[in-house]
Tab-separated table of C-alpha atoms and ligand atoms in Angstrom:
chain	number	residue	atom	x	y	z
A	1	MET	CA	137.771	118.641	91.299
A	2	SER	CA	138.019	115.166	89.702
A	3	ILE	CA	135.639	112.416	90.615
A	4	GLU	CA	138.596	110.530	92.202
A	5	GLU	CA	139.346	113.569	94.401
A	6	THR	CA	135.737	113.906	95.436
A	7	ARG	CA	135.591	110.264	96.326
A	8	ALA	CA	138.805	110.454	98.328
A	9	LEU	CA	137.440	113.426	100.368
A	10	ASP	CA	134.116	111.750	100.884
A	11	GLU	CA	135.805	108.542	102.060
A	12	ARG	CA	138.130	110.390	104.408
A	13	TYR	CA	135.645	112.852	105.974
A	14	ALA	CA	132.041	111.727	105.630
A	15	MET	CA	130.724	109.302	108.218
A	16	PRO	CA	130.607	106.037	106.253
A	17	THR	CA	126.799	105.557	106.499
A	18	TYR	CA	126.029	105.295	102.829
A	19	PRO	CA	127.182	102.915	100.091
A	20	ARG	CA	127.958	105.482	97.410
A	21	THR	CA	127.893	104.709	93.710
A	22	PRO	CA	130.981	106.413	92.272
A	23	VAL	CA	128.995	108.814	89.945
A	24	GLU	CA	128.488	112.449	90.567
A	25	PHE	CA	125.456	114.054	88.957
A	26	VAL	CA	126.072	117.690	88.353
A	27	ARG	CA	123.042	118.898	86.412
A	28	GLY	CA	119.382	117.879	86.056
A	29	GLU	CA	116.426	118.845	83.871
A	30	GLY	CA	113.071	117.111	83.956
A	31	ALA	CA	113.841	113.344	83.986
A	32	ARG	CA	117.415	113.789	82.724
A	33	LEU	CA	120.606	113.945	84.668
A	34	TRP	CA	124.177	114.653	83.548
A	35	ASP	CA	127.257	113.432	85.385
A	36	SER	CA	130.515	115.216	85.907
A	37	GLU	CA	131.878	113.722	82.672
A	38	GLY	CA	128.952	114.949	80.603
A	39	LYS	CA	127.190	111.601	80.272
A	40	GLU	CA	123.374	111.784	80.106
A	41	TYR	CA	121.069	109.585	82.148
A	42	LEU	CA	117.341	108.899	82.279
A	43	ASP	CA	116.450	109.137	85.981
A	44	PHE	CA	113.949	106.607	87.211
A	45	PHE	CA	114.730	107.254	90.887
A	46	ALA	CA	114.158	111.055	91.328
A	47	GLY	CA	116.463	111.310	94.259
A	48	LEU	CA	114.352	108.745	96.100
A	49	SER	CA	110.945	110.141	95.166
A	50	VAL	CA	111.931	113.720	95.867
A	51	HIS	CA	112.014	115.259	92.363
A	52	ASN	CA	108.485	114.236	91.394
A	53	ALA	CA	108.091	117.481	89.443
A	54	GLY	CA	111.374	116.735	87.571
A	55	HIS	CA	114.787	118.171	88.205
A	56	CYS	CA	114.952	121.971	88.322
A	57	HIS	CA	111.296	122.508	87.385
A	58	PRO	CA	111.203	126.200	86.253
A	59	ARG	CA	108.239	127.106	88.546
A	60	ILE	CA	110.016	125.642	91.607
A	61	VAL	CA	113.391	127.191	90.689
A	62	GLU	CA	111.783	130.622	90.220
A	63	ALA	CA	109.881	130.410	93.538
A	64	ILE	CA	113.032	129.491	95.406
A	65	ALA	CA	115.204	132.115	93.709
A	66	ASP	CA	112.708	134.944	94.261
A	67	GLN	CA	112.133	134.106	97.901
A	68	ALA	CA	115.813	133.444	98.606
A	69	ALA	CA	116.651	136.841	97.228
A	70	THR	CA	113.987	138.495	99.424
A	71	LEU	CA	114.004	136.788	102.820
A	72	MET	CA	114.977	133.273	103.714
A	73	GLY	CA	113.482	133.030	107.176
A	74	THR	CA	112.983	134.649	110.576
A	75	SER	CA	111.980	131.690	112.807
A	76	ASN	CA	108.608	130.376	113.735
A	77	LEU	CA	108.135	133.135	116.265
A	78	TYR	CA	106.886	135.426	113.570
A	79	LEU	CA	104.177	135.107	110.940
A	80	SER	CA	105.059	133.952	107.445
A	81	GLU	CA	102.589	134.196	104.539
A	82	ASN	CA	104.241	131.249	102.676
A	83	ALA	CA	104.053	128.940	105.751
A	84	ALA	CA	100.443	129.901	106.341
A	85	LEU	CA	99.503	129.324	102.704
A	86	LEU	CA	101.400	126.018	102.700
A	87	ALA	CA	99.577	124.752	105.773
A	88	GLU	CA	96.254	125.749	104.196
A	89	ARG	CA	97.109	124.066	100.990
A	90	ILE	CA	98.275	120.817	102.605
A	91	ALA	CA	95.278	120.692	104.922
A	92	ASN	CA	92.717	121.436	102.219
A	93	SER	CA	94.183	118.881	99.797
A	94	SER	CA	94.103	116.062	102.395
A	95	LEU	CA	92.574	115.786	105.861
A	96	LEU	CA	91.110	119.276	106.326
A	97	GLY	CA	92.465	119.842	109.816
A	98	ARG	CA	95.752	121.385	110.880
A	99	VAL	CA	99.384	121.014	109.809
A	100	PHE	CA	102.734	120.979	111.616
A	101	LEU	CA	105.497	121.867	109.136
A	102	CYS	CA	108.980	120.310	109.569
A	103	ASN	CA	111.999	119.448	107.506
A	104	SER	CA	112.001	115.719	106.752
A	105	GLY	CA	110.017	112.513	106.779
A	106	ALA	CA	111.553	111.363	110.082
A	107	GLU	CA	110.561	114.549	111.740
A	108	ALA	CA	107.070	114.160	110.395
A	109	SER	CA	106.965	110.710	111.918
A	110	GLU	CA	108.213	112.109	115.276
A	111	CYS	CA	105.347	114.676	115.223
A	112	ALA	CA	102.789	112.015	114.468
A	113	ILE	CA	104.129	109.792	117.254
A	114	LYS	CA	104.139	112.633	119.806
A	115	LEU	CA	100.629	113.660	118.780
A	116	ALA	CA	99.296	110.132	119.097
A	117	ARG	CA	100.953	109.642	122.478
A	118	LYS	CA	99.683	112.966	123.808
A	119	TYR	CA	96.176	112.219	122.643
A	120	ALA	CA	96.413	108.770	124.318
A	121	HIS	CA	97.561	110.348	127.606
A	122	GLY	CA	94.514	112.578	127.326
A	123	ARG	CA	92.364	109.443	127.221
A	124	GLY	CA	93.974	108.162	130.397
A	125	ILE	CA	96.456	105.729	128.811
A	126	ASP	CA	99.715	105.878	130.815
A	127	SER	CA	101.838	103.608	128.530
A	128	PRO	CA	100.565	104.230	125.031
A	129	GLU	CA	101.421	101.703	122.295
A	130	ILE	CA	101.689	102.214	118.568
A	131	VAL	CA	101.001	99.275	116.305
A	132	VAL	CA	103.379	99.212	113.296
A	133	LEU	CA	103.676	96.921	110.342
A	134	ASP	CA	106.665	94.656	109.530
A	135	GLY	CA	108.465	96.038	106.482
A	136	ALA	CA	107.429	99.667	107.160
A	137	PHE	CA	109.964	102.494	107.143
A	138	HIS	CA	109.292	105.677	109.122
A	139	GLY	CA	112.785	107.326	109.234
A	140	ARG	CA	116.073	107.272	111.136
A	141	THR	CA	115.536	109.280	114.285
A	142	ILE	CA	115.435	107.310	117.497
A	143	ALA	CA	111.637	107.143	117.727
A	144	ALA	CA	111.288	106.643	113.963
A	145	ILE	CA	113.635	103.576	114.055
A	146	ALA	CA	111.685	102.226	117.061
A	147	ALA	CA	108.636	102.461	114.774
A	148	THR	CA	110.532	100.727	111.926
A	149	PRO	CA	110.688	97.042	112.866
A	150	LYS	CA	113.731	96.264	110.635
A	151	LEU	CA	115.747	99.112	112.190
A	152	ALA	CA	114.657	98.798	115.813
A	153	ARG	CA	118.087	97.574	116.909
A	154	ASP	CA	118.353	97.815	120.690
A	155	ASP	CA	121.781	96.228	120.555
A	156	LEU	CA	123.102	99.144	118.500
A	157	PHE	CA	121.018	102.138	119.595
A	158	GLY	CA	119.136	101.046	122.640
A	159	PRO	CA	117.453	101.771	124.910
A	160	LEU	CA	114.933	102.612	122.177
A	161	PRO	CA	111.622	104.227	123.129
A	162	ALA	CA	109.238	101.524	124.171
A	163	GLY	CA	105.717	100.958	123.136
A	164	PHE	CA	105.940	99.998	119.425
A	165	VAL	CA	104.162	96.774	118.598
A	166	PRO	CA	105.100	95.191	115.249
A	167	VAL	CA	102.650	92.968	113.416
A	168	PRO	CA	102.837	91.127	110.017
A	169	ARG	CA	101.906	93.504	107.178
A	170	ASP	CA	99.539	91.196	105.415
A	171	ASP	CA	97.321	89.945	108.206
A	172	PRO	CA	94.107	91.908	109.070
A	173	ASP	CA	93.448	89.733	112.165
A	174	ALA	CA	96.938	90.426	113.537
A	175	VAL	CA	96.262	94.181	113.288
A	176	ARG	CA	92.824	93.763	114.955
A	177	ASP	CA	94.298	91.587	117.724
A	178	ALA	CA	97.147	94.015	118.415
A	179	VAL	CA	94.869	96.961	118.965
A	180	GLY	CA	93.698	97.161	122.588
A	181	LYS	CA	92.968	99.507	125.450
A	182	ASN	CA	96.563	100.924	125.450
A	183	THR	CA	96.766	101.497	121.730
A	184	ALA	CA	97.488	105.129	120.853
A	185	ALA	CA	97.723	104.624	117.083
A	186	VAL	CA	98.160	102.262	114.221
A	187	MET	CA	100.890	103.600	111.916
A	188	ILE	CA	100.953	102.385	108.306
A	189	GLU	CA	102.956	103.159	105.241
A	190	PRO	CA	100.181	102.380	102.681
A	191	ILE	CA	102.680	101.318	99.999
A	192	GLN	CA	105.881	100.236	101.691
A	193	GLY	CA	108.695	101.811	99.670
A	194	GLU	CA	111.961	100.873	101.323
A	195	ALA	CA	110.744	97.283	101.691
A	196	GLY	CA	110.702	97.009	97.892
A	197	ILE	CA	107.267	98.416	97.007
A	198	HIS	CA	104.644	96.428	98.850
A	199	PRO	CA	101.094	97.868	98.791
A	200	ILE	CA	99.300	97.127	102.044
A	201	ALA	CA	96.142	95.080	101.266
A	202	ASP	CA	92.744	96.906	101.535
A	203	GLU	CA	91.652	94.297	104.143
A	204	VAL	CA	94.549	95.327	106.409
A	205	LEU	CA	93.669	99.027	106.072
A	206	VAL	CA	90.039	98.433	106.712
A	207	ALA	CA	90.870	96.266	109.756
A	208	ALA	CA	93.102	99.034	111.144
A	209	ARG	CA	90.438	101.656	110.521
A	210	GLU	CA	87.775	99.563	112.303
A	211	ALA	CA	90.042	98.629	115.186
A	212	CYS	CA	90.970	102.322	115.667
A	213	ASP	CA	87.312	103.368	115.524
A	214	GLU	CA	86.406	100.775	118.158
A	215	SER	CA	89.248	101.566	120.484
A	216	GLY	CA	89.687	105.323	120.030
A	217	ALA	CA	93.210	104.981	118.594
A	218	LEU	CA	94.425	107.108	115.745
A	219	LEU	CA	95.096	105.728	112.260
A	220	VAL	CA	98.320	107.312	110.927
A	221	TYR	CA	99.412	107.045	107.310
A	222	ASP	CA	103.006	107.681	106.318
A	223	GLU	CA	102.800	109.212	102.841
A	224	VAL	CA	106.396	110.429	102.831
A	225	GLN	CA	107.237	108.249	99.821
A	226	CYS	CA	103.839	107.330	98.320
A	227	GLY	CA	102.332	110.819	98.530
A	228	MET	CA	102.726	113.848	96.265
A	229	GLY	CA	101.166	112.412	93.138
A	230	ARG	CA	103.299	109.278	92.990
A	231	THR	CA	100.345	106.877	92.808
A	232	GLY	CA	98.240	108.982	90.469
A	233	THR	CA	96.412	111.023	93.077
A	234	LEU	CA	98.016	113.762	95.129
A	235	TRP	CA	97.737	111.536	98.221
A	236	ALA	CA	97.772	107.760	98.114
A	237	PHE	CA	94.906	107.535	100.657
A	238	GLU	CA	92.513	109.017	98.127
A	239	GLN	CA	92.488	105.616	96.368
A	240	LEU	CA	92.307	103.524	99.493
A	241	PRO	CA	89.227	102.214	101.342
A	242	ALA	CA	90.191	103.641	104.713
A	243	ARG	CA	91.152	107.268	105.490
A	244	PRO	CA	93.616	108.183	108.189
A	245	ASP	CA	93.233	110.539	111.105
A	246	VAL	CA	96.846	111.746	110.773
A	247	MET	CA	99.142	111.765	107.757
A	248	THR	CA	102.781	112.512	107.198
A	249	ALA	CA	104.431	113.815	104.109
A	250	ALA	CA	107.895	114.960	103.009
A	251	LYS	CA	110.297	114.161	100.105
A	252	ALA	CA	108.585	115.623	97.008
A	253	LEU	CA	106.590	118.065	99.137
A	254	GLY	CA	109.550	120.450	99.218
A	255	GLY	CA	110.257	120.235	95.498
A	256	GLY	CA	113.940	119.461	96.217
A	257	LEU	CA	114.247	121.402	99.425
A	258	PRO	CA	113.791	119.786	102.867
A	259	VAL	CA	110.077	120.091	103.871
A	260	GLY	CA	107.925	117.677	105.845
A	261	ALA	CA	104.535	117.920	107.300
A	262	CYS	CA	102.225	116.130	109.762
A	263	VAL	CA	98.530	116.843	109.031
A	264	THR	CA	95.426	115.910	110.889
A	265	THR	CA	91.680	115.744	110.498
A	266	PRO	CA	89.831	118.667	112.160
A	267	GLU	CA	89.157	116.514	115.256
A	268	TYR	CA	92.905	116.094	116.141
A	269	GLY	CA	94.170	119.506	114.971
A	270	GLU	CA	94.660	120.904	118.494
A	271	VAL	CA	96.131	117.888	120.251
A	272	LEU	CA	99.593	119.458	120.054
A	273	THR	CA	99.475	122.976	121.535
A	274	LEU	CA	101.737	125.764	122.643
A	275	GLY	CA	105.196	124.474	123.506
A	276	ASP	CA	104.503	120.835	122.650
A	277	HIS	CA	106.596	120.858	119.490
A	278	GLY	CA	108.830	123.038	117.367
A	279	SER	CA	111.556	123.124	114.730
A	280	THR	CA	113.842	126.064	113.872
A	281	PHE	CA	113.829	125.789	110.108
A	282	ALA	CA	110.298	124.475	109.656
A	283	GLY	CA	108.101	126.533	107.360
A	284	ALA	CA	110.761	129.057	106.484
A	285	PRO	CA	109.602	131.306	103.675
A	286	VAL	CA	112.075	129.869	101.159
A	287	THR	CA	111.337	126.205	101.726
A	288	ALA	CA	107.646	126.925	101.964
A	289	ALA	CA	107.779	128.722	98.599
A	290	ALA	CA	109.403	125.679	97.102
A	291	ALA	CA	106.680	123.399	98.607
A	292	LEU	CA	103.797	125.667	97.327
A	293	ALA	CA	105.336	125.522	93.836
A	294	SER	CA	105.843	121.754	94.104
A	295	LEU	CA	102.274	121.192	95.235
A	296	GLY	CA	101.086	123.445	92.392
A	297	VAL	CA	102.829	121.338	89.746
A	298	LEU	CA	101.914	118.003	91.260
A	299	SER	CA	98.280	118.788	91.837
A	300	GLU	CA	97.495	119.323	88.202
A	301	PRO	CA	94.827	116.864	87.086
A	302	ALA	CA	96.411	116.238	83.717
A	303	LEU	CA	99.687	115.295	85.339
A	304	LEU	CA	98.019	112.979	87.822
A	305	GLU	CA	96.046	111.220	85.128
A	306	SER	CA	99.241	110.711	83.111
A	307	VAL	CA	100.868	109.067	86.217
A	308	THR	CA	98.241	106.367	86.122
A	309	ALA	CA	98.490	105.852	82.317
A	310	LEU	CA	102.333	105.890	82.405
A	311	GLY	CA	102.417	103.553	85.327
A	312	ASN	CA	100.190	101.085	83.555
A	313	ARG	CA	102.394	101.282	80.392
A	314	PHE	CA	105.558	100.723	82.473
A	315	SER	CA	104.072	97.936	84.562
A	316	THR	CA	102.874	96.156	81.397
A	317	GLY	CA	106.328	96.432	79.882
A	318	LEU	CA	108.038	95.220	83.051
A	319	THR	CA	105.650	92.215	83.281
A	320	ALA	CA	106.647	91.222	79.758
A	321	LEU	CA	110.322	90.927	80.621
A	322	ASP	CA	111.403	87.288	81.152
A	323	ALA	CA	113.550	88.095	84.147
A	324	VAL	CA	110.730	89.891	86.024
A	325	GLU	CA	108.613	87.543	88.159
A	326	GLU	CA	106.351	90.088	89.861
A	327	VAL	CA	105.482	93.746	89.450
A	328	ARG	CA	104.131	95.578	92.535
A	329	GLY	CA	102.885	99.060	93.218
A	330	ARG	CA	100.635	101.767	91.900
A	331	GLY	CA	101.155	104.650	89.438
A	332	LEU	CA	104.757	105.469	89.142
A	333	MET	CA	105.746	103.760	92.379
A	334	LEU	CA	106.693	100.338	91.012
A	335	GLY	CA	108.845	97.441	92.151
A	336	ALA	CA	109.929	94.431	90.172
A	337	GLY	CA	110.758	91.096	91.837
A	338	LEU	CA	113.407	89.335	89.748
A	339	ALA	CA	113.673	85.639	88.918
A	340	ASP	CA	115.823	83.421	91.100
A	341	GLY	CA	119.531	83.850	90.564
A	342	ILE	CA	119.408	87.383	89.126
A	343	ASP	CA	121.371	89.910	91.161
A	344	ALA	CA	119.432	93.166	91.262
A	345	ALA	CA	122.488	95.184	92.187
A	346	ALA	CA	124.337	93.946	89.083
A	347	VAL	CA	121.286	94.821	86.967
A	348	ALA	CA	121.163	98.342	88.408
A	349	ALA	CA	124.918	98.806	87.751
A	350	ASN	CA	124.367	97.583	84.192
A	351	ALA	CA	121.481	99.936	83.757
A	352	LEU	CA	123.540	102.844	85.088
A	353	ASP	CA	126.208	102.090	82.537
A	354	ARG	CA	123.555	102.239	79.893
A	355	GLY	CA	122.388	105.609	81.216
A	356	LEU	CA	119.345	104.572	83.345
A	357	VAL	CA	119.176	105.350	87.096
A	358	ILE	CA	117.185	102.842	89.091
A	359	ASN	CA	117.295	101.645	92.697
A	360	VAL	CA	117.827	98.306	94.491
A	361	PRO	CA	115.907	98.027	97.760
A	362	GLY	CA	116.642	94.331	98.102
A	363	PRO	CA	118.870	91.579	96.621
A	364	SER	CA	116.334	90.519	93.986
A	365	THR	CA	114.153	93.680	93.771
A	366	LEU	CA	114.353	96.780	91.535
A	367	ARG	CA	112.549	100.000	92.491
A	368	PHE	CA	111.355	102.591	90.003
A	369	LEU	CA	110.346	106.067	91.164
A	370	PRO	CA	110.717	108.321	88.161
A	371	PRO	CA	109.866	112.018	88.078
A	372	LEU	CA	106.142	112.246	87.267
A	373	VAL	CA	106.780	114.542	84.367
A	374	ILE	CA	108.073	111.743	82.072
A	375	GLY	CA	106.355	110.791	78.824
A	376	GLU	CA	105.641	107.600	76.984
A	377	ALA	CA	108.960	107.802	75.131
A	378	ASP	CA	110.824	107.888	78.477
A	379	VAL	CA	108.937	104.811	79.663
A	380	ASP	CA	109.785	102.939	76.488
A	381	GLU	CA	113.443	104.043	76.678
A	382	ALA	CA	113.649	102.882	80.309
A	383	LEU	CA	112.175	99.501	79.348
A	384	GLU	CA	114.709	99.138	76.465
A	385	LYS	CA	117.644	99.978	78.666
A	386	LEU	CA	116.400	97.717	81.420
A	387	GLU	CA	115.955	94.840	78.999
A	388	ALA	CA	119.509	95.374	77.776
A	389	ALA	CA	120.792	95.584	81.342
A	390	LEU	CA	119.029	92.348	82.272
A	391	GLY	CA	120.381	90.769	79.144
A	392	GLY	CA	124.001	90.703	79.919
A	393	ASP	CA	127.393	92.160	80.495
A	394	ALA	CA	127.959	95.790	81.205
A	395	PRO	CA	129.028	97.740	78.134
A	396	SER	CA	132.711	98.527	78.086
B	401	PLP	N1	108.806	107.490	105.795
B	401	PLP	C1	108.943	106.907	104.604
B	401	PLP	C2	107.881	106.114	104.037
B	401	PLP	C3	110.151	107.068	103.861
B	401	PLP	O1	110.289	106.422	102.710
B	401	PLP	C4	111.222	107.803	104.425
B	401	PLP	C5	112.479	107.994	103.752
B	401	PLP	O2	112.816	107.236	102.841
B	401	PLP	C6	110.992	108.436	105.701
B	401	PLP	C7	109.790	108.288	106.337
B	401	PLP	C8	112.078	109.296	106.320
B	401	PLP	O3	112.197	110.435	105.549
B	401	PLP	P1	113.503	111.330	105.713
B	401	PLP	O4	114.623	110.563	105.144
B	401	PLP	O5	113.162	112.619	104.970
B	401	PLP	O6	113.688	111.570	107.119
């Protein structure tokens, strides 16, 4: 099928919820993609922080293929070795409690919200509230948009679930003041990705931790985008001054297949019990096999160290570009604020023409989420292509 035919079908039959760039990638390997016309690209987006292990990593491909040919799933009503191993691996690498497996980041948010509300009801709170930060993104389900201030549109999707209390993302006192006797949780995306890469200040995280400790509320971190090695440690919270009670993960967790997780410390591992929650596909042997392989690749100390070093190299290179006013983020989760008058969408289109895939989370912001398996030469190539893209007209 030609790209024009694909586009026509998509425009006719798919709900028009995405602005699609008219390129179809048909093959990937490591940090490289090829489109339907054979053109090669350097991928600094990784399917929105999904392919952290690189496209078609051989260990992940093999794990999926072997398990797919053996047994894909039998429901959560039966035991599955892969699901049990995956829960163990996620728990032991993070909060040491229990894990609910699911299929996406939004579902992981739902689980965390249900858990926090149920725990609050157990403490005698009839109308539990969840404090959320402006700029955060927690997914697209109805509760997840209620928890995402920018998307909480009652006029479009209301009535939304009540009880979400937004506060400014950079004000420790606002967080402290918002936490009270009805607070079930404070939910934080430690590095806000969709907002254009905004790390939450240590003071805000510490204020949230202290306020939760004083009030009995849970501190929930959404590591759907910033987890899985992206910041140079398997989980972003490992580098932060405050640890959460509950954490969500997804995206790169599944190594390209849909896997999410909500994980707790030991204290909150049995808040959700029999019948409280479920999901048909969650923890299926084939997706769990992919996740185990993805975790295996992304937990390697040498890889994690290289994320920090490559992130520093890229960040230094970005800072040196005249058009870049500010570089934000950690490891290989970086955003660049562009100087006034520069249209980020035009720059990304220019970069794409030059064979570099980057993302535009805002009118004057570029976002970089490359696979973590890149090397120095890839960073340098991305900087060269970006400089050229910032410099002028699209090549013909
Ligand atoms: N949380 C964060 C921080 C995200 O970045 C996203 C997706 O971009 C989600 C939750 C929702 O994940 P999903 O699209 O898998 O539902």
